Short mmCIF file of C-alpha atoms and ligand atoms in Angstrom, two decimals:
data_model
loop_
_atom_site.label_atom_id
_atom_site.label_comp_id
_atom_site.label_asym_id
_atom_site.label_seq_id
_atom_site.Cartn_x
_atom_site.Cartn_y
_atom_site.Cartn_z
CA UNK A 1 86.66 75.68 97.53
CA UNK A 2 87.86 79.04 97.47
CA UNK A 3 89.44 80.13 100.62
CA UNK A 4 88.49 83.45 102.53
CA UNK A 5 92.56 84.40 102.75
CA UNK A 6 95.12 82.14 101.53
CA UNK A 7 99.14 82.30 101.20
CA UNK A 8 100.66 82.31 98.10
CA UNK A 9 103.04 79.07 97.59
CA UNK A 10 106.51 81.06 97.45
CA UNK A 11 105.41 83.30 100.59
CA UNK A 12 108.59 84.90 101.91
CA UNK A 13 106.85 84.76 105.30
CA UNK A 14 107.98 82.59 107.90
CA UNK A 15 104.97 82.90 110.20
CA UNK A 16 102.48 80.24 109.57
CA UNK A 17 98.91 81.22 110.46
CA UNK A 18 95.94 78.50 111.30
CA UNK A 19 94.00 78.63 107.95
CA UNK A 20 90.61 76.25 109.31
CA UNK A 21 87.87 78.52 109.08
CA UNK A 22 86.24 79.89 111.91
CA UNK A 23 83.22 81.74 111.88
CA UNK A 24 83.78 83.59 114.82
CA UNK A 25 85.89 86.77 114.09
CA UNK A 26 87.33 86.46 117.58
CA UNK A 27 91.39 86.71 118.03
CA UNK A 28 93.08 83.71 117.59
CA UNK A 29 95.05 84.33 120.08
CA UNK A 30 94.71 85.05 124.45
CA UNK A 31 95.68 88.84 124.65
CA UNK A 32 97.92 89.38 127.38
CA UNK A 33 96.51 92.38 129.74
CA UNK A 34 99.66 93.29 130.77
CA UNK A 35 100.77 94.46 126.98
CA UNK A 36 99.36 97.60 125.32
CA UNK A 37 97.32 96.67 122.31
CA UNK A 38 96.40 100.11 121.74
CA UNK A 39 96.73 99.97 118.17
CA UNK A 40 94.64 96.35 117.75
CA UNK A 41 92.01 98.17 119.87
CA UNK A 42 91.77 101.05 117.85
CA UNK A 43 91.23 98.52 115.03
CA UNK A 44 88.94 96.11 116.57
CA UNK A 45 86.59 99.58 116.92
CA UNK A 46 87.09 99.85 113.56
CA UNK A 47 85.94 96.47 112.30
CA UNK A 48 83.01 96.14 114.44
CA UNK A 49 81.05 98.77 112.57
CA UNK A 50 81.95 96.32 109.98
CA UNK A 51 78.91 94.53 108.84
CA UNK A 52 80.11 90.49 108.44
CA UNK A 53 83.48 89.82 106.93
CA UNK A 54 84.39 88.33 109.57
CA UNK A 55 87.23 86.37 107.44
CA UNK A 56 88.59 89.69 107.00
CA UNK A 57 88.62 90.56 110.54
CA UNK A 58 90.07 87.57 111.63
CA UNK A 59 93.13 88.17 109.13
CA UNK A 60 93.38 91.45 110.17
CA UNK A 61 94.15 90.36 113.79
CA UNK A 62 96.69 87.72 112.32
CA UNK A 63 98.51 90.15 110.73
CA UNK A 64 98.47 92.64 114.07
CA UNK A 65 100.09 89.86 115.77
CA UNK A 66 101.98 89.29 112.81
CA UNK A 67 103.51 92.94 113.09
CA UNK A 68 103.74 93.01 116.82
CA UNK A 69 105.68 90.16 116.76
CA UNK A 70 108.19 91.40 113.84
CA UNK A 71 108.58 94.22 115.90
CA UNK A 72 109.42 92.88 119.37
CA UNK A 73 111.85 90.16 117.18
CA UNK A 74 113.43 93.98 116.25
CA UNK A 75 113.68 94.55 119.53
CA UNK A 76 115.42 91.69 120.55
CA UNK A 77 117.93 91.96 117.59
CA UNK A 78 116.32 88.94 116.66
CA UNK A 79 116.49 87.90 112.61
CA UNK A 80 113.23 89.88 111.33
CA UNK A 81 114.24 89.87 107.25
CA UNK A 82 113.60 92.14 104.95
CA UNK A 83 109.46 91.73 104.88
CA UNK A 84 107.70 93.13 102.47
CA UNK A 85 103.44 92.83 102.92
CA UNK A 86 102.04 93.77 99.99
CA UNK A 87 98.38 92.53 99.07
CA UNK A 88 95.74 91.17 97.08
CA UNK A 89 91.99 92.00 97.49
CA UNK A 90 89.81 90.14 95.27
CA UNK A 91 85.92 90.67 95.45
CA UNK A 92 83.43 92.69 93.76
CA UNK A 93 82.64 96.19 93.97
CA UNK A 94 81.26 97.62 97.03
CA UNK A 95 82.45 94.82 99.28
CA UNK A 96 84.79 97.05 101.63
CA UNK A 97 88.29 96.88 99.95
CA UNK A 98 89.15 100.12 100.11
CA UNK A 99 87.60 100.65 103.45
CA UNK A 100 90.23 97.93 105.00
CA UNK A 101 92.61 99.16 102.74
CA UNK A 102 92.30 102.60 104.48
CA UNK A 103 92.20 100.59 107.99
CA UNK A 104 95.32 98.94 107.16
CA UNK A 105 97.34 101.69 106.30
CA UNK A 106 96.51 103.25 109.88
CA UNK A 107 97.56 100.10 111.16
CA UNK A 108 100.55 100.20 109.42
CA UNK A 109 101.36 103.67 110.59
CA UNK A 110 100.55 103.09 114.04
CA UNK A 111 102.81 100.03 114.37
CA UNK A 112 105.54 102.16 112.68
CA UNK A 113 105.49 99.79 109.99
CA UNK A 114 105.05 102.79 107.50
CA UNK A 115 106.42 106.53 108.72
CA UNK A 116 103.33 108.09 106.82
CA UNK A 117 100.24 105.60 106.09
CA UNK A 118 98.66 107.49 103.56
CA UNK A 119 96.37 106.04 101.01
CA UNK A 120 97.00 106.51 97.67
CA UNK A 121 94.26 105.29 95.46
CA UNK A 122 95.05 104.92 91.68
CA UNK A 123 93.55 103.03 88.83
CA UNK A 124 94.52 102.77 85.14
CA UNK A 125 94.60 106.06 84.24
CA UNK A 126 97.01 107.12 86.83
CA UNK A 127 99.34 104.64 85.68
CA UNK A 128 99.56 104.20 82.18
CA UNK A 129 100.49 107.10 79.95
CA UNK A 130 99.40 107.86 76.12
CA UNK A 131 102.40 108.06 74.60
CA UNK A 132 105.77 105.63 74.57
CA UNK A 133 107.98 106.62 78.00
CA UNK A 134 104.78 108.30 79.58
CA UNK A 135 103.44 105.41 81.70
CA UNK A 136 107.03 104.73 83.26
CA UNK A 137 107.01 108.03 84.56
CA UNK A 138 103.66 108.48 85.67
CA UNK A 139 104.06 104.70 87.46
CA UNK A 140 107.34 106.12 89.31
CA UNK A 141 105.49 109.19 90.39
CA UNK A 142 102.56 106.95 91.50
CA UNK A 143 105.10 105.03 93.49
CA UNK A 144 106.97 108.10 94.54
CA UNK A 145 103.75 110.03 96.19
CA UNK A 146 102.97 106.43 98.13
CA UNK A 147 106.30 106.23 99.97
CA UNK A 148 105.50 105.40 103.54
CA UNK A 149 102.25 104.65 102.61
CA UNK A 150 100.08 102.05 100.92
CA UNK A 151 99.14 102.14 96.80
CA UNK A 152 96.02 100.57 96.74
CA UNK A 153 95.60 100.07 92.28
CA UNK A 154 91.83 99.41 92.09
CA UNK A 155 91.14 97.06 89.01
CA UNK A 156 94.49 95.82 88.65
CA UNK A 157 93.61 93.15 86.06
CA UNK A 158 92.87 96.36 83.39
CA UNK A 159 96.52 96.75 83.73
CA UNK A 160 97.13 93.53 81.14
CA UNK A 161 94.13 94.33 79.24
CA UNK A 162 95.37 95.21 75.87
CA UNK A 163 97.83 92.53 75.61
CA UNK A 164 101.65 93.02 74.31
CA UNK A 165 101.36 96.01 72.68
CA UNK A 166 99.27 97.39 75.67
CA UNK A 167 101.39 100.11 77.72
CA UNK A 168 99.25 98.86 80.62
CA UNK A 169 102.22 95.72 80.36
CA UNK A 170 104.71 98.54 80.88
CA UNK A 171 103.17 100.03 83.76
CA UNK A 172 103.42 96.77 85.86
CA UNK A 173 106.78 96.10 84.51
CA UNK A 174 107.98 99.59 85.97
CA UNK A 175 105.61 98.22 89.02
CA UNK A 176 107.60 95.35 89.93
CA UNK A 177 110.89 96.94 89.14
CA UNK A 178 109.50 99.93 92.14
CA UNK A 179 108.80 96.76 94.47
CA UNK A 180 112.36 95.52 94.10
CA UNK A 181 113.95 99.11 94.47
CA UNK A 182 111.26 100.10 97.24
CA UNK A 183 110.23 96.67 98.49
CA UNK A 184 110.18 97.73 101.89
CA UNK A 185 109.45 101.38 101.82
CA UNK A 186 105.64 101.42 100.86
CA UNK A 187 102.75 98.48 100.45
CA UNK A 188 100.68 97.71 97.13
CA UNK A 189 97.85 96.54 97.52
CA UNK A 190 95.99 95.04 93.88
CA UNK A 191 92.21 94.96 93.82
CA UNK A 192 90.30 93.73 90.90
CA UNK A 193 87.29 90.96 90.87
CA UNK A 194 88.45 87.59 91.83
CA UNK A 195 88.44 86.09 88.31
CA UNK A 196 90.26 88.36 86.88
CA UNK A 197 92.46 89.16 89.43
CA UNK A 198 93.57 85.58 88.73
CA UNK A 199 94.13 85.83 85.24
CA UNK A 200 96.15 88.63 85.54
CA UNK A 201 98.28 87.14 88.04
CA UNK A 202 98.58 84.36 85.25
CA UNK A 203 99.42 86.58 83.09
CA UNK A 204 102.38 88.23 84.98
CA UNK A 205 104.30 84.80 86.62
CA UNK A 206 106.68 87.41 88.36
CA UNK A 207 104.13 89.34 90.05
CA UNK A 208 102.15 86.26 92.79
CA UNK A 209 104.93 85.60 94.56
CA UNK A 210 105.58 89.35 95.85
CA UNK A 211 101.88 89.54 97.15
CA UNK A 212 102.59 87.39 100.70
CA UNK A 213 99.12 88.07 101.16
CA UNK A 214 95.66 87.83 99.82
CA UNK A 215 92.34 88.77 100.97
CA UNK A 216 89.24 87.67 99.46
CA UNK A 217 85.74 90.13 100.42
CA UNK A 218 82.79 87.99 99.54
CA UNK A 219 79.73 89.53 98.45
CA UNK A 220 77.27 90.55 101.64
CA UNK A 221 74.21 88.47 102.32
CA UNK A 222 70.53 90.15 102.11
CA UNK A 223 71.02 90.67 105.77
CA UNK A 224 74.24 92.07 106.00
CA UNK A 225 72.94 94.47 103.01
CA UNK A 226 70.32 95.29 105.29
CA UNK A 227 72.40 95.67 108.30
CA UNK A 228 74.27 98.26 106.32
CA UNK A 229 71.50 99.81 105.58
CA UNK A 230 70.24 100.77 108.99
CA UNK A 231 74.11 101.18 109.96
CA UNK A 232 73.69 104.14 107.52
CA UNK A 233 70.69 105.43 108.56
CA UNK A 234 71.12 105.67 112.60
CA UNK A 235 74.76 107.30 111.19
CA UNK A 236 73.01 109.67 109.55
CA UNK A 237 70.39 110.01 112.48
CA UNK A 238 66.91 108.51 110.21
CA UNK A 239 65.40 105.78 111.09
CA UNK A 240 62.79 103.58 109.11
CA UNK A 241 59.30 102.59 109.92
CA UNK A 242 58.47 98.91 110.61
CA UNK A 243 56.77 98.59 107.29
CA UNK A 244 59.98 100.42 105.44
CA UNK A 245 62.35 98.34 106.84
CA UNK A 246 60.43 95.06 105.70
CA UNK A 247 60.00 96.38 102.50
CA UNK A 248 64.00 97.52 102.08
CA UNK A 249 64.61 93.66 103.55
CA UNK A 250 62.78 92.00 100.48
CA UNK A 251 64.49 94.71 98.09
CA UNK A 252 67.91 93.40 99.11
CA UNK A 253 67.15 90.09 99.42
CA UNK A 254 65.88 90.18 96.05
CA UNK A 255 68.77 91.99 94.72
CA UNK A 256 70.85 88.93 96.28
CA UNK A 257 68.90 86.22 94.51
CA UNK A 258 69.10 88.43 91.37
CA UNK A 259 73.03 88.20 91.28
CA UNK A 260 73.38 90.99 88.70
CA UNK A 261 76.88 91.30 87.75
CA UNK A 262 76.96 95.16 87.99
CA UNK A 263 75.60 95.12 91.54
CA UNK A 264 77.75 96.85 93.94
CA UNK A 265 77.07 95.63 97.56
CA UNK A 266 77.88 98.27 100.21
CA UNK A 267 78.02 100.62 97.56
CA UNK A 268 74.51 100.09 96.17
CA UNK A 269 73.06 100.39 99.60
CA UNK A 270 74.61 103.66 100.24
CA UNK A 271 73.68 105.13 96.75
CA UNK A 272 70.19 103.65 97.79
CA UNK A 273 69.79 105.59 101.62
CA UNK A 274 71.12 108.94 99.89
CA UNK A 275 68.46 109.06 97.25
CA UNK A 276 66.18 107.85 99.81
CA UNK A 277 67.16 110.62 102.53
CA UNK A 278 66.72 113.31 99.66
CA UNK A 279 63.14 111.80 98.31
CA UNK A 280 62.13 111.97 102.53
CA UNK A 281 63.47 116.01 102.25
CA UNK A 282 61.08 116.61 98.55
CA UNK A 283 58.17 114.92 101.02
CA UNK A 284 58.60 116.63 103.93
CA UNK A 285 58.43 119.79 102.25
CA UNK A 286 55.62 118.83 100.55
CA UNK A 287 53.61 117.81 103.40
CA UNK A 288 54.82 121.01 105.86
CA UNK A 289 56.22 118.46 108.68
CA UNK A 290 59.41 119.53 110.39
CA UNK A 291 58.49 118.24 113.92
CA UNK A 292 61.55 116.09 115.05
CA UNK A 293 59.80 112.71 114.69
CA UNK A 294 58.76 113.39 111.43
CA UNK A 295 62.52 114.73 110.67
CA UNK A 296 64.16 111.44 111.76
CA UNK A 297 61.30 108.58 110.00
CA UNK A 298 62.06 107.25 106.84
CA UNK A 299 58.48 105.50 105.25
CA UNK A 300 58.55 102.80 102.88
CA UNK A 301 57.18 105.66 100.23
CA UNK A 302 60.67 107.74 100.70
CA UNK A 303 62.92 104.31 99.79
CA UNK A 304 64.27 104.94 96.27
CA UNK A 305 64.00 101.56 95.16
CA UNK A 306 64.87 101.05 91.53
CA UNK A 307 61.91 99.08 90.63
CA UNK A 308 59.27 101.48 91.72
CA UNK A 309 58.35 105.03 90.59
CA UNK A 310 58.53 107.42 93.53
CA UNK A 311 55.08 108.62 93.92
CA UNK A 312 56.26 112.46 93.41
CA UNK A 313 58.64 114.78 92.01
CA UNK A 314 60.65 117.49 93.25
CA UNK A 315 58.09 119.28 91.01
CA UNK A 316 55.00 118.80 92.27
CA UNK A 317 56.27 118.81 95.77
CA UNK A 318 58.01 122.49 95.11
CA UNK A 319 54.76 123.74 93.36
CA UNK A 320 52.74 123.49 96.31
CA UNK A 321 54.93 125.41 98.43
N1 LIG B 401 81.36 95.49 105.94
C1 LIG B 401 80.79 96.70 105.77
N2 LIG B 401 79.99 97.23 106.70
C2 LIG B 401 79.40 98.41 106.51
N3 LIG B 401 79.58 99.18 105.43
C3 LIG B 401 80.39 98.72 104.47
C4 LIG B 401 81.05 97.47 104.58
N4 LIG B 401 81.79 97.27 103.47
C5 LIG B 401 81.61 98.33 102.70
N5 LIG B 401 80.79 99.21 103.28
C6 LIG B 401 80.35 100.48 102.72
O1 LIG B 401 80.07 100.27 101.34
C7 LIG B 401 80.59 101.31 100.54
C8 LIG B 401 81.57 100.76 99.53
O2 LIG B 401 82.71 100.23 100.20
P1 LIG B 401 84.19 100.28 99.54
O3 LIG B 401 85.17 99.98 100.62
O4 LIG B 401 84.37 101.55 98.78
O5 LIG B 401 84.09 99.04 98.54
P2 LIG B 401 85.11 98.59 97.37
O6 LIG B 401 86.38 99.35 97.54
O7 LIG B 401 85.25 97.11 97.56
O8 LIG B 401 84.42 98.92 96.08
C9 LIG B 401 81.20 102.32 101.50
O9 LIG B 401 80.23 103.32 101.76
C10 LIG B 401 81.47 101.52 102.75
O10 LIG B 401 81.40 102.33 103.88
MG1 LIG B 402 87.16 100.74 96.11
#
């Protein structure tokens, strides 16, 4: 069984969180009305335009108490160690990692856990160099921009891809030599797909037990797909027909059962309303309609689905005009 969040074995945390799975994403703990919780509520907005995850939320909330917690013990000149809390997010593309990741480091800031909280994305390229020396230095620069803030290295495993003579190995040997100099000062967080996430953990024994924490994003259901979907749309002020949004529901649902390896959740689905927002514009135009119903109503012959050809082109819709 693979656990939704799970601690690694040499954790230098002291707190231990329940671990039984809940479904609800409620806090696991009574807040007190008397204490501000501005920065949880600011969050808890946050993750309720969150479609599912709620194993995500729920660890989210155990690490604000977590944080509030460390910091009253601060206040109290109570022992708070030296606590590093870098992460792990393993799950497939489009699943929301950097979307938390880019919660979290507000969180972070807001707690005055981190003085600046910015999110520095970076994959490979921006660590490993072409040339002997090159990927030290770009890895240290890396580092250096994300001090006060979170590192967030998207496909971490391609990091130990090319094996010894790989300079990938070098960048996350100059990357756990930055976490023992700067342990404190910013947070890395590795994404990567859960499999091989693992074996590059395997790979590098150092490197599991500096990541305290690990979240796992599961792929969304055909309903939270489709949740998205009309998340995205009332965002973007469209909404769909009766008859589109049955037809978008068996898409996604299909798309589910397919499991295609490439598919990329939230990702997909916003790719998918775009193209479908722009083929509504090429009919609109063609049919003359700019009253405001017409404006906002997405039919099931504007959704760009993959497996059928949109009845008209740009083209034709342009040459009528
Ligand atoms: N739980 C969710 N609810 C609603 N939208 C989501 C959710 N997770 C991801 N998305 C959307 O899906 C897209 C991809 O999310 P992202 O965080 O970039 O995924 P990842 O970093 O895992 O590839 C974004 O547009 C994001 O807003
Ligand atoms: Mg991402």
């Amino acid at each position: 069984m693979r656990e939704a969040f799970t601690y690694t074995q040499n954790s230098q945390i002291n707190v231990v969180f329940n671990q039984k799975k809940e479904k609800s994403a409620a806090l696991p703990f009574p807040i007190d009305e008397k204490v501000s919780h501005a920065p949880l509520e600011k969050m808890e907005k946050a993750l309720n335009r969150l479609v599912g995850m709620s194993e995500v939320k729920k660890m989210v909330k155990e690490l604000y108490a977590w944080l509030y917690v460390y910091r009253k013990r601060e206040e109290a000149q109570l022992k708070v160690g030296k606590q590093s809390f870098h992460m792990l997010f393993k799950g497939n593309p489009g699943t929301g990692k950097t979307t938390v990741a880019r919660l979290l480091s507000d969180l972070f800031r807001e707690m005055e856990i981190l003085p600046k909280g910015q999110l520095i994305e970076a994959e490979r390229a921006d660590l490993v160099g072409e040339y002997i020396g090159q990927t030290a230095q770009k890895t240290r620069d890396l580092v250096k921009k994300a001090l006060g803030g979170v590192l967030f290295i998207d496909e971490a495993y391609s990091l130990s891809r090319g094996g010894e003579k790989d300079f990938g190995k070098e960048a996350v040997d100059t990357l756990v030599k930055q976490m023992e100099d700067h342990n404190t000062e910013f947070i890395l967080v590795l994404a990567g797909y859960s499999d091989e996430m693992d074996d590059f953990l395997q790979m590098n024994p150092g490197l599991p037990s500096r990541f305290p924490m690990i979240f796992s994003f599961p792929d969304f259901s055909g309903d939270e797909l489709l949740q998205i979907s009309g998340q995205m749309m009332e965002e973007r002020e469209y909404r769909m027909t009766t008859e589109a949004r049955k037809r978008l529901s068996r898409h996604l649902h299909q798309k589910v059962i397919d499991h295609d390896a490439h598919f990329s959740n939230g990702r997909y689905v916003r790719n998918l309303i775009e193209k479908t927002i722009r083929r509504q514009a090429v009919r609109l135009v063609r049919e003359g309609a700019f009253d405001r119903d017409s404006l906002l109503t997405i039919r099931t012959c504007d959704l760009a689905l993959d497996d059928e050809r949109f009845p008209l082109n740009a083209d034709e819709a342009f040459s009528t005009i």
